[in-house]
Amino acid sequence: MLDSHWGDLAVIAKLSRERSASPRSLGLTMIIDTGLGVAATADILEIAGDYIDLWKLSFGTSVFVQREVLARKLALINARKILTCPGGTLFEAAILQHHCRVYMARAIEAGFTAVEISDGTIELPAFRRQRVIDCAINAGLVPITEVGKKDPEAQPPLDELAEAALQDLEWGARWVIVEGRECGKSVGVYDDQGKIAADSLDTFARIMGDQVERLIWEAPLKNQQTALIERFGVNVGLGNIEPNSVLALEALRLGLRFETLKPIAEALAQSRQWIPDQVEGGPTKEALDGGR
């Protein structure tokens, strides 16, 4: 349990109890790292490491980091039991010319503990996708797949994405990422303004059933994170989170930002558990002591 100065504030006590604990199997937070140094990585881990579950070195950025520096960085993250993976685009670039075993071996040598398997840019037939998932498992890596295309002009129907996600899970993927890119616009469930299409989340929920909780939605924008939390609860998987926004996201999950505190306050007022014009009594000693 978090040793927080604020103790267990009543307004978030219920949500805090509902929030899955690390190491999490659902409700993951995946950060997008486009070039943090070792010192910056250590700082993020110190302040927010308890709320990060998957650390992705996005695109092919790990290619440009000196071998020894990358090893030190990944060792720091792995020591916190946080999964580390290179971006799916690097996988796609590698699979164009190499067997998947080559890529998996390189990932392990570098110090990664997971891989992202995607076909956001290339075409990867279903039978090869299944073989790559097996390839990752056999190498001792955690396979995390991604569904969706990066090209705004080539977006698959949402029901096809949901069916593909369900198939990946049956083939052995631990989680499935829903493509949202870094901009969160014009791909997947997002329109060109970054808003979530009205019935898109219902499509995934209907097709995937209880397996929908194993999705990680790339949601770089706050309005997207809010909508997904409202639809699926505090333990929805969210990805493409900037490292310095991890605590802000956790606050959003637990009703400590306007977007999620407002409905809590309204519900308490409706049930008369919160009466704005009623003067509260004096605090108890336990409250003053922070519940200790």
PDB file of C-alpha atoms in Angstrom:
ATOM      1  CA  MET A   1       0.000   0.000   0.000  1.00  0.00           C
ATOM      2  CA  LEU A   2       1.226   3.472  -0.855  1.00  0.00           C
ATOM      3  CA  ASP A   3       2.805   5.327   2.063  1.00  0.00           C
ATOM      4  CA  SER A   4       1.123   8.614   1.223  1.00  0.00           C
ATOM      5  CA  HIS A   5       1.182  11.734   3.349  1.00  0.00           C
ATOM      6  CA  TRP A   6      -2.544  12.111   2.616  1.00  0.00           C
ATOM      7  CA  GLY A   7      -3.579   8.708   3.918  1.00  0.00           C
ATOM      8  CA  ASP A   8      -6.857   7.289   2.639  1.00  0.00           C
ATOM      9  CA  LEU A   9      -9.030  10.256   1.672  1.00  0.00           C
ATOM     10  CA  ALA A  10     -12.673   9.238   1.865  1.00  0.00           C
ATOM     11  CA  VAL A  11     -13.626  10.603  -1.538  1.00  0.00           C
ATOM     12  CA  ILE A  12     -11.248   8.234  -3.328  1.00  0.00           C
ATOM     13  CA  ALA A  13     -11.255   5.331  -0.847  1.00  0.00           C
ATOM     14  CA  LYS A  14     -13.634   3.199  -2.940  1.00  0.00           C
ATOM     15  CA  LEU A  15     -11.833   3.838  -6.221  1.00  0.00           C
ATOM     16  CA  SER A  16      -8.489   3.215  -4.552  1.00  0.00           C
ATOM     17  CA  ARG A  17      -9.695  -0.185  -3.349  1.00  0.00           C
ATOM     18  CA  GLU A  18     -10.949  -1.012  -6.845  1.00  0.00           C
ATOM     19  CA  ARG A  19      -7.671  -0.050  -8.516  1.00  0.00           C
ATOM     20  CA  SER A  20      -5.579  -3.092  -9.356  1.00  0.00           C
ATOM     21  CA  ALA A  21      -2.232  -3.360  -7.603  1.00  0.00           C
ATOM     22  CA  SER A  22       1.165  -3.820  -9.194  1.00  0.00           C
ATOM     23  CA  PRO A  23       2.124  -6.192 -10.765  1.00  0.00           C
ATOM     24  CA  ARG A  24      -1.128  -5.706 -12.698  1.00  0.00           C
ATOM     25  CA  SER A  25      -2.825  -8.026 -15.138  1.00  0.00           C
ATOM     26  CA  LEU A  26      -5.397  -5.357 -16.014  1.00  0.00           C
ATOM     27  CA  GLY A  27      -5.518  -1.591 -15.828  1.00  0.00           C
ATOM     28  CA  LEU A  28      -2.011  -1.210 -17.225  1.00  0.00           C
ATOM     29  CA  THR A  29      -0.377   2.131 -17.859  1.00  0.00           C
ATOM     30  CA  MET A  30       1.982   2.021 -20.822  1.00  0.00           C
ATOM     31  CA  ILE A  31       4.305   4.966 -21.254  1.00  0.00           C
ATOM     32  CA  ILE A  32       5.769   6.168 -24.530  1.00  0.00           C
ATOM     33  CA  ASP A  33       9.478   6.943 -24.226  1.00  0.00           C
ATOM     34  CA  THR A  34      10.981   8.738 -27.191  1.00  0.00           C
ATOM     35  CA  GLY A  35      14.418   9.386 -25.720  1.00  0.00           C
ATOM     36  CA  LEU A  36      14.750   9.697 -21.949  1.00  0.00           C
ATOM     37  CA  GLY A  37      18.306   9.491 -20.638  1.00  0.00           C
ATOM     38  CA  VAL A  38      19.376   7.240 -17.796  1.00  0.00           C
ATOM     39  CA  ALA A  39      19.138   9.981 -15.156  1.00  0.00           C
ATOM     40  CA  ALA A  40      15.700  11.087 -16.379  1.00  0.00           C
ATOM     41  CA  THR A  41      14.581   7.460 -16.372  1.00  0.00           C
ATOM     42  CA  ALA A  42      15.718   7.088 -12.756  1.00  0.00           C
ATOM     43  CA  ASP A  43      13.769  10.228 -11.812  1.00  0.00           C
ATOM     44  CA  ILE A  44      10.569   8.971 -13.433  1.00  0.00           C
ATOM     45  CA  LEU A  45      10.949   5.601 -11.720  1.00  0.00           C
ATOM     46  CA  GLU A  46      11.445   7.240  -8.329  1.00  0.00           C
ATOM     47  CA  ILE A  47       8.382   9.459  -8.546  1.00  0.00           C
ATOM     48  CA  ALA A  48       5.983   7.356 -10.645  1.00  0.00           C
ATOM     49  CA  GLY A  49       7.394   3.833 -10.965  1.00  0.00           C
ATOM     50  CA  ASP A  50       4.559   2.293  -8.918  1.00  0.00           C
ATOM     51  CA  TYR A  51       2.079   3.351 -11.599  1.00  0.00           C
ATOM     52  CA  ILE A  52       3.954   2.247 -14.727  1.00  0.00           C
ATOM     53  CA  ASP A  53       3.443  -1.299 -16.007  1.00  0.00           C
ATOM     54  CA  LEU A  54       4.836  -1.233 -19.530  1.00  0.00           C
ATOM     55  CA  TRP A  55       7.708   0.986 -20.698  1.00  0.00           C
ATOM     56  CA  LYS A  56       7.848   1.259 -24.471  1.00  0.00           C
ATOM     57  CA  LEU A  57      10.860   2.713 -26.257  1.00  0.00           C
ATOM     58  CA  SER A  58       8.787   3.921 -29.142  1.00  0.00           C
ATOM     59  CA  PHE A  59       9.288   3.558 -32.902  1.00  0.00           C
ATOM     60  CA  GLY A  60      12.900   2.579 -33.493  1.00  0.00           C
ATOM     61  CA  THR A  61      14.393   4.968 -30.940  1.00  0.00           C
ATOM     62  CA  SER A  62      16.368   2.269 -29.130  1.00  0.00           C
ATOM     63  CA  VAL A  63      18.415   1.796 -32.328  1.00  0.00           C
ATOM     64  CA  PHE A  64      20.092   5.160 -31.705  1.00  0.00           C
ATOM     65  CA  VAL A  65      21.088   4.587 -28.076  1.00  0.00           C
ATOM     66  CA  GLN A  66      24.605   3.355 -27.344  1.00  0.00           C
ATOM     67  CA  ARG A  67      24.590  -0.324 -26.359  1.00  0.00           C
ATOM     68  CA  GLU A  68      25.969   0.289 -22.852  1.00  0.00           C
ATOM     69  CA  VAL A  69      23.599   3.183 -22.162  1.00  0.00           C
ATOM     70  CA  LEU A  70      20.584   1.169 -23.310  1.00  0.00           C
ATOM     71  CA  ALA A  71      21.632  -1.727 -21.084  1.00  0.00           C
ATOM     72  CA  ARG A  72      21.887   0.545 -18.022  1.00  0.00           C
ATOM     73  CA  LYS A  73      18.546   2.153 -18.755  1.00  0.00           C
ATOM     74  CA  LEU A  74      16.700  -1.140 -19.232  1.00  0.00           C
ATOM     75  CA  ALA A  75      18.324  -2.610 -16.127  1.00  0.00           C
ATOM     76  CA  LEU A  76      16.923   0.252 -14.047  1.00  0.00           C
ATOM     77  CA  ILE A  77      13.416  -0.286 -15.399  1.00  0.00           C
ATOM     78  CA  ASN A  78      13.526  -4.079 -15.211  1.00  0.00           C
ATOM     79  CA  ALA A  79      14.640  -3.893 -11.574  1.00  0.00           C
ATOM     80  CA  ARG A  80      11.264  -2.314 -10.811  1.00  0.00           C
ATOM     81  CA  LYS A  81       9.489  -5.290 -12.430  1.00  0.00           C
ATOM     82  CA  ILE A  82       8.182  -3.035 -15.204  1.00  0.00           C
ATOM     83  CA  LEU A  83       7.941  -4.682 -18.613  1.00  0.00           C
ATOM     84  CA  THR A  84      10.137  -3.130 -21.286  1.00  0.00           C
ATOM     85  CA  CYS A  85       9.636  -3.390 -25.017  1.00  0.00           C
ATOM     86  CA  PRO A  86      10.863  -1.783 -28.234  1.00  0.00           C
ATOM     87  CA  GLY A  87       8.244  -0.187 -30.464  1.00  0.00           C
ATOM     88  CA  GLY A  88       6.228  -2.132 -32.982  1.00  0.00           C
ATOM     89  CA  THR A  89       7.662  -0.174 -35.907  1.00  0.00           C
ATOM     90  CA  LEU A  90      11.113  -1.569 -35.135  1.00  0.00           C
ATOM     91  CA  PHE A  91       9.653  -5.079 -35.225  1.00  0.00           C
ATOM     92  CA  GLU A  92       8.035  -4.358 -38.587  1.00  0.00           C
ATOM     93  CA  ALA A  93      11.286  -3.014 -40.026  1.00  0.00           C
ATOM     94  CA  ALA A  94      13.171  -6.095 -38.791  1.00  0.00           C
ATOM     95  CA  ILE A  95      10.664  -8.691 -40.008  1.00  0.00           C
ATOM     96  CA  LEU A  96      10.940  -7.341 -43.555  1.00  0.00           C
ATOM     97  CA  GLN A  97      14.366  -8.952 -43.880  1.00  0.00           C
ATOM     98  CA  HIS A  98      14.927 -11.255 -40.919  1.00  0.00           C
ATOM     99  CA  HIS A  99      13.357 -14.282 -39.286  1.00  0.00           C
ATOM    100  CA  CYS A 100      11.426 -13.418 -36.126  1.00  0.00           C
ATOM    101  CA  ARG A 101      13.935 -15.452 -34.078  1.00  0.00           C
ATOM    102  CA  VAL A 102      16.658 -12.967 -35.001  1.00  0.00           C
ATOM    103  CA  TYR A 103      14.583 -10.068 -33.718  1.00  0.00           C
ATOM    104  CA  MET A 104      13.632 -11.847 -30.494  1.00  0.00           C
ATOM    105  CA  ALA A 105      17.253 -12.787 -29.809  1.00  0.00           C
ATOM    106  CA  ARG A 106      18.353  -9.171 -30.315  1.00  0.00           C
ATOM    107  CA  ALA A 107      15.595  -7.935 -28.001  1.00  0.00           C
ATOM    108  CA  ILE A 108      16.723 -10.284 -25.235  1.00  0.00           C
ATOM    109  CA  GLU A 109      20.384  -9.376 -25.720  1.00  0.00           C
ATOM    110  CA  ALA A 110      19.509  -5.703 -25.345  1.00  0.00           C
ATOM    111  CA  GLY A 111      17.659  -6.369 -22.095  1.00  0.00           C
ATOM    112  CA  PHE A 112      14.010  -6.092 -23.151  1.00  0.00           C
ATOM    113  CA  THR A 113      11.454  -8.320 -21.413  1.00  0.00           C
ATOM    114  CA  ALA A 114       8.572  -7.951 -23.883  1.00  0.00           C
ATOM    115  CA  VAL A 115       7.987  -7.238 -27.565  1.00  0.00           C
ATOM    116  CA  GLU A 116       5.266  -5.424 -29.447  1.00  0.00           C
ATOM    117  CA  ILE A 117       4.034  -7.311 -32.497  1.00  0.00           C
ATOM    118  CA  SER A 118       2.228  -5.091 -34.967  1.00  0.00           C
ATOM    119  CA  ASP A 119       1.444  -4.536 -38.626  1.00  0.00           C
ATOM    120  CA  GLY A 120       0.572  -0.858 -38.507  1.00  0.00           C
ATOM    121  CA  THR A 121       2.653  -0.117 -41.596  1.00  0.00           C
ATOM    122  CA  ILE A 122       3.330  -3.470 -43.265  1.00  0.00           C
ATOM    123  CA  GLU A 123       0.988  -6.340 -44.112  1.00  0.00           C
ATOM    124  CA  LEU A 124       1.417  -9.407 -41.897  1.00  0.00           C
ATOM    125  CA  PRO A 125      -0.885 -12.325 -42.732  1.00  0.00           C
ATOM    126  CA  ALA A 126      -2.705 -13.953 -39.810  1.00  0.00           C
ATOM    127  CA  PHE A 127      -0.732 -17.199 -40.000  1.00  0.00           C
ATOM    128  CA  ARG A 128       2.567 -15.278 -39.725  1.00  0.00           C
ATOM    129  CA  ARG A 129       1.187 -13.183 -36.869  1.00  0.00           C
ATOM    130  CA  GLN A 130       0.436 -16.379 -34.953  1.00  0.00           C
ATOM    131  CA  ARG A 131       3.934 -17.712 -35.645  1.00  0.00           C
ATOM    132  CA  VAL A 132       5.533 -14.486 -34.391  1.00  0.00           C
ATOM    133  CA  ILE A 133       3.543 -14.669 -31.150  1.00  0.00           C
ATOM    134  CA  ASP A 134       4.821 -18.227 -30.705  1.00  0.00           C
ATOM    135  CA  CYS A 135       8.315 -17.018 -31.562  1.00  0.00           C
ATOM    136  CA  ALA A 136       8.213 -14.453 -28.766  1.00  0.00           C
ATOM    137  CA  ILE A 137       6.865 -16.944 -26.232  1.00  0.00           C
ATOM    138  CA  ASN A 138       9.498 -19.523 -27.150  1.00  0.00           C
ATOM    139  CA  ALA A 139      12.196 -16.883 -26.700  1.00  0.00           C
ATOM    140  CA  GLY A 140      10.955 -16.115 -23.185  1.00  0.00           C
ATOM    141  CA  LEU A 141       9.527 -12.693 -24.040  1.00  0.00           C
ATOM    142  CA  VAL A 142       6.046 -11.396 -23.204  1.00  0.00           C
ATOM    143  CA  PRO A 143       4.142 -10.976 -26.497  1.00  0.00           C
ATOM    144  CA  ILE A 144       2.031  -7.827 -26.732  1.00  0.00           C
ATOM    145  CA  THR A 145       0.292  -7.332 -30.052  1.00  0.00           C
ATOM    146  CA  GLU A 146      -1.241  -4.247 -31.612  1.00  0.00           C
ATOM    147  CA  VAL A 147      -4.275  -3.990 -33.876  1.00  0.00           C
ATOM    148  CA  GLY A 148      -4.890  -1.136 -36.292  1.00  0.00           C
ATOM    149  CA  LYS A 149      -3.170   0.774 -39.060  1.00  0.00           C
ATOM    150  CA  LYS A 150      -1.227   4.014 -38.825  1.00  0.00           C
ATOM    151  CA  ASP A 151      -2.399   5.412 -42.159  1.00  0.00           C
ATOM    152  CA  PRO A 152      -5.543   7.537 -41.593  1.00  0.00           C
ATOM    153  CA  GLU A 153      -6.644   6.651 -45.137  1.00  0.00           C
ATOM    154  CA  ALA A 154      -6.462   2.888 -44.541  1.00  0.00           C
ATOM    155  CA  GLN A 155      -8.433   2.291 -41.361  1.00  0.00           C
ATOM    156  CA  PRO A 156      -9.940  -1.201 -40.967  1.00  0.00           C
ATOM    157  CA  PRO A 157     -13.530  -1.580 -39.705  1.00  0.00           C
ATOM    158  CA  LEU A 158     -13.659  -1.606 -35.907  1.00  0.00           C
ATOM    159  CA  ASP A 159     -15.316  -5.015 -35.758  1.00  0.00           C
ATOM    160  CA  GLU A 160     -12.330  -6.448 -37.653  1.00  0.00           C
ATOM    161  CA  LEU A 161      -9.938  -4.894 -35.114  1.00  0.00           C
ATOM    162  CA  ALA A 162     -11.901  -6.371 -32.218  1.00  0.00           C
ATOM    163  CA  GLU A 163     -11.977  -9.806 -33.855  1.00  0.00           C
ATOM    164  CA  ALA A 164      -8.221  -9.610 -34.508  1.00  0.00           C
ATOM    165  CA  ALA A 165      -7.569  -8.638 -30.893  1.00  0.00           C
ATOM    166  CA  LEU A 166      -9.601 -11.585 -29.664  1.00  0.00           C
ATOM    167  CA  GLN A 167      -7.716 -13.906 -32.015  1.00  0.00           C
ATOM    168  CA  ASP A 168      -4.344 -12.600 -30.809  1.00  0.00           C
ATOM    169  CA  LEU A 169      -5.301 -13.309 -27.199  1.00  0.00           C
ATOM    170  CA  GLU A 170      -6.314 -16.852 -28.134  1.00  0.00           C
ATOM    171  CA  TRP A 171      -2.950 -17.293 -29.838  1.00  0.00           C
ATOM    172  CA  GLY A 172      -1.097 -16.292 -26.690  1.00  0.00           C
ATOM    173  CA  ALA A 173      -0.724 -12.517 -26.666  1.00  0.00           C
ATOM    174  CA  ARG A 174      -0.667 -11.255 -23.054  1.00  0.00           C
ATOM    175  CA  TRP A 175      -2.344  -7.957 -23.963  1.00  0.00           C
ATOM    176  CA  VAL A 176      -3.436  -6.233 -27.160  1.00  0.00           C
ATOM    177  CA  ILE A 177      -2.819  -2.557 -27.894  1.00  0.00           C
ATOM    178  CA  VAL A 178      -5.409  -0.634 -29.894  1.00  0.00           C
ATOM    179  CA  GLU A 179      -3.659   1.733 -32.312  1.00  0.00           C
ATOM    180  CA  GLY A 180      -3.979   5.410 -31.471  1.00  0.00           C
ATOM    181  CA  ARG A 181      -0.590   6.758 -32.522  1.00  0.00           C
ATOM    182  CA  GLU A 182       1.100   9.599 -30.658  1.00  0.00           C
ATOM    183  CA  CYS A 183      -1.405  12.187 -31.894  1.00  0.00           C
ATOM    184  CA  GLY A 184      -4.583  10.283 -31.031  1.00  0.00           C
ATOM    185  CA  LYS A 185      -6.347  11.447 -34.194  1.00  0.00           C
ATOM    186  CA  SER A 186      -7.824   9.846 -37.331  1.00  0.00           C
ATOM    187  CA  VAL A 187      -6.926   6.266 -36.362  1.00  0.00           C
ATOM    188  CA  GLY A 188      -8.614   3.427 -34.512  1.00  0.00           C
ATOM    189  CA  VAL A 189     -11.568   4.651 -32.462  1.00  0.00           C
ATOM    190  CA  TYR A 190     -10.645   8.344 -32.874  1.00  0.00           C
ATOM    191  CA  ASP A 191     -11.954  10.871 -35.377  1.00  0.00           C
ATOM    192  CA  ASP A 192      -9.863  13.667 -36.891  1.00  0.00           C
ATOM    193  CA  GLN A 193     -10.442  15.802 -33.778  1.00  0.00           C
ATOM    194  CA  GLY A 194      -9.327  13.060 -31.398  1.00  0.00           C
ATOM    195  CA  LYS A 195     -12.851  12.314 -30.186  1.00  0.00           C
ATOM    196  CA  ILE A 196     -14.046   8.757 -29.663  1.00  0.00           C
ATOM    197  CA  ALA A 197     -16.759   7.641 -32.057  1.00  0.00           C
ATOM    198  CA  ALA A 198     -19.993   7.100 -30.147  1.00  0.00           C
ATOM    199  CA  ASP A 199     -20.470   3.365 -30.632  1.00  0.00           C
ATOM    200  CA  SER A 200     -16.853   2.289 -31.181  1.00  0.00           C
ATOM    201  CA  LEU A 201     -16.193   1.234 -27.592  1.00  0.00           C
ATOM    202  CA  ASP A 202     -19.459  -0.692 -27.543  1.00  0.00           C
ATOM    203  CA  THR A 203     -18.320  -2.587 -30.638  1.00  0.00           C
ATOM    204  CA  PHE A 204     -15.167  -3.781 -28.874  1.00  0.00           C
ATOM    205  CA  ALA A 205     -17.069  -4.625 -25.676  1.00  0.00           C
ATOM    206  CA  ARG A 206     -19.725  -6.601 -27.570  1.00  0.00           C
ATOM    207  CA  ILE A 207     -17.274  -8.662 -29.613  1.00  0.00           C
ATOM    208  CA  MET A 208     -14.608  -9.236 -26.955  1.00  0.00           C
ATOM    209  CA  GLY A 209     -16.799  -9.751 -23.898  1.00  0.00           C
ATOM    210  CA  ASP A 210     -14.783  -9.970 -20.678  1.00  0.00           C
ATOM    211  CA  GLN A 211     -11.565 -10.089 -22.713  1.00  0.00           C
ATOM    212  CA  VAL A 212     -11.961  -6.377 -23.417  1.00  0.00           C
ATOM    213  CA  GLU A 213     -10.158  -5.734 -20.118  1.00  0.00           C
ATOM    214  CA  ARG A 214      -6.980  -7.082 -21.731  1.00  0.00           C
ATOM    215  CA  LEU A 215      -6.835  -4.215 -24.181  1.00  0.00           C
ATOM    216  CA  ILE A 216      -4.428  -1.307 -23.837  1.00  0.00           C
ATOM    217  CA  TRP A 217      -5.936   1.714 -25.567  1.00  0.00           C
ATOM    218  CA  GLU A 218      -3.398   4.161 -26.936  1.00  0.00           C
ATOM    219  CA  ALA A 219      -4.885   7.364 -25.545  1.00  0.00           C
ATOM    220  CA  PRO A 220      -2.449  10.281 -25.524  1.00  0.00           C
ATOM    221  CA  LEU A 221      -5.152  12.949 -24.998  1.00  0.00           C
ATOM    222  CA  LYS A 222      -6.871  13.655 -21.675  1.00  0.00           C
ATOM    223  CA  ASN A 223     -10.377  13.657 -23.153  1.00  0.00           C
ATOM    224  CA  GLN A 224      -9.690  10.158 -24.529  1.00  0.00           C
ATOM    225  CA  GLN A 225      -8.416   8.904 -21.187  1.00  0.00           C
ATOM    226  CA  THR A 226     -11.482  10.349 -19.449  1.00  0.00           C
ATOM    227  CA  ALA A 227     -13.914   8.738 -21.883  1.00  0.00           C
ATOM    228  CA  LEU A 228     -12.235   5.340 -21.561  1.00  0.00           C
ATOM    229  CA  ILE A 229     -12.208   5.505 -17.758  1.00  0.00           C
ATOM    230  CA  GLU A 230     -15.887   6.483 -17.772  1.00  0.00           C
ATOM    231  CA  ARG A 231     -16.735   3.559 -20.076  1.00  0.00           C
ATOM    232  CA  PHE A 232     -14.551   0.796 -18.630  1.00  0.00           C
ATOM    233  CA  GLY A 233     -13.663   1.964 -15.101  1.00  0.00           C
ATOM    234  CA  VAL A 234     -10.471   2.698 -13.206  1.00  0.00           C
ATOM    235  CA  ASN A 235      -8.790  -0.479 -14.447  1.00  0.00           C
ATOM    236  CA  VAL A 236      -8.903   0.259 -18.150  1.00  0.00           C
ATOM    237  CA  GLY A 237      -5.555  -0.225 -19.863  1.00  0.00           C
ATOM    238  CA  LEU A 238      -4.157   3.030 -21.247  1.00  0.00           C
ATOM    239  CA  GLY A 239      -1.101   3.614 -23.392  1.00  0.00           C
ATOM    240  CA  ASN A 240       1.018   6.250 -25.117  1.00  0.00           C
ATOM    241  CA  ILE A 241       1.165   8.168 -21.859  1.00  0.00           C
ATOM    242  CA  GLU A 242       3.959  10.711 -21.584  1.00  0.00           C
ATOM    243  CA  PRO A 243       6.338   9.791 -18.726  1.00  0.00           C
ATOM    244  CA  ASN A 244       5.757  13.076 -16.917  1.00  0.00           C
ATOM    245  CA  SER A 245       1.966  12.560 -17.107  1.00  0.00           C
ATOM    246  CA  VAL A 246       1.799   9.229 -15.275  1.00  0.00           C
ATOM    247  CA  LEU A 247       0.764  10.727 -11.929  1.00  0.00           C
ATOM    248  CA  ALA A 248      -1.764  12.989 -13.658  1.00  0.00           C
ATOM    249  CA  LEU A 249      -3.311   9.906 -15.253  1.00  0.00           C
ATOM    250  CA  GLU A 250      -3.464   8.071 -11.928  1.00  0.00           C
ATOM    251  CA  ALA A 251      -5.185  11.119 -10.431  1.00  0.00           C
ATOM    252  CA  LEU A 252      -7.678  11.009 -13.298  1.00  0.00           C
ATOM    253  CA  ARG A 253      -8.335   7.310 -12.648  1.00  0.00           C
ATOM    254  CA  LEU A 254      -9.039   7.910  -8.952  1.00  0.00           C
ATOM    255  CA  GLY A 255     -11.279  10.956  -9.115  1.00  0.00           C
ATOM    256  CA  LEU A 256      -8.673  13.589  -8.336  1.00  0.00           C
ATOM    257  CA  ARG A 257      -9.154  15.721 -11.430  1.00  0.00           C
ATOM    258  CA  PHE A 258     -12.137  17.796 -12.506  1.00  0.00           C
ATOM    259  CA  GLU A 259     -13.256  15.335 -15.183  1.00  0.00           C
ATOM    260  CA  THR A 260     -13.622  12.414 -12.768  1.00  0.00           C
ATOM    261  CA  LEU A 261     -14.258  14.226  -9.469  1.00  0.00           C
ATOM    262  CA  LYS A 262     -17.287  16.117 -10.808  1.00  0.00           C
ATOM    263  CA  PRO A 263     -19.469  13.004 -11.342  1.00  0.00           C
ATOM    264  CA  ILE A 264     -18.440  11.694  -7.908  1.00  0.00           C
ATOM    265  CA  ALA A 265     -19.467  14.969  -6.268  1.00  0.00           C
ATOM    266  CA  GLU A 266     -22.767  14.998  -8.168  1.00  0.00           C
ATOM    267  CA  ALA A 267     -23.570  11.412  -7.141  1.00  0.00           C
ATOM    268  CA  LEU A 268     -22.782  12.148  -3.483  1.00  0.00           C
ATOM    269  CA  ALA A 269     -24.974  15.253  -3.606  1.00  0.00           C
ATOM    270  CA  GLN A 270     -27.837  13.305  -5.172  1.00  0.00           C
ATOM    271  CA  SER A 271     -27.644  10.648  -2.446  1.00  0.00           C
ATOM    272  CA  ARG A 272     -27.384  13.374   0.213  1.00  0.00           C
ATOM    273  CA  GLN A 273     -24.009  12.087   1.373  1.00  0.00           C
ATOM    274  CA  TRP A 274     -22.664  15.513   0.450  1.00  0.00           C
ATOM    275  CA  ILE A 275     -24.768  18.502   1.490  1.00  0.00           C
ATOM    276  CA  PRO A 276     -22.977  21.698   0.451  1.00  0.00           C
ATOM    277  CA  ASP A 277     -24.675  23.999   2.972  1.00  0.00           C
ATOM    278  CA  GLN A 278     -24.278  21.661   5.938  1.00  0.00           C
ATOM    279  CA  VAL A 279     -21.484  22.658   8.316  1.00  0.00           C
ATOM    280  CA  GLU A 280     -19.275  19.701   9.091  1.00  0.00           C
ATOM    281  CA  GLY A 281     -18.480  18.648  12.640  1.00  0.00           C
ATOM    282  CA  GLY A 282     -15.020  18.859  14.137  1.00  0.00           C
ATOM    283  CA  PRO A 283     -12.460  16.392  12.833  1.00  0.00           C
ATOM    284  CA  THR A 284     -11.770  13.296  14.882  1.00  0.00           C
ATOM    285  CA  LYS A 285      -8.341  12.602  16.291  1.00  0.00           C
ATOM    286  CA  GLU A 286      -8.034   9.701  13.855  1.00  0.00           C
ATOM    287  CA  ALA A 287      -8.685  12.031  10.920  1.00  0.00           C
ATOM    288  CA  LEU A 288      -6.151  14.535  12.218  1.00  0.00           C
ATOM    289  CA  ASP A 289      -3.604  11.729  12.583  1.00  0.00           C
ATOM    290  CA  GLY A 290      -4.240  10.623   9.008  1.00  0.00           C
ATOM    291  CA  GLY A 291      -5.842   7.358  10.036  1.00  0.00           C
ATOM    292  CA  ARG A 292      -2.708   6.063  11.719  1.00  0.00           C
TER     293      ARG A 292
END
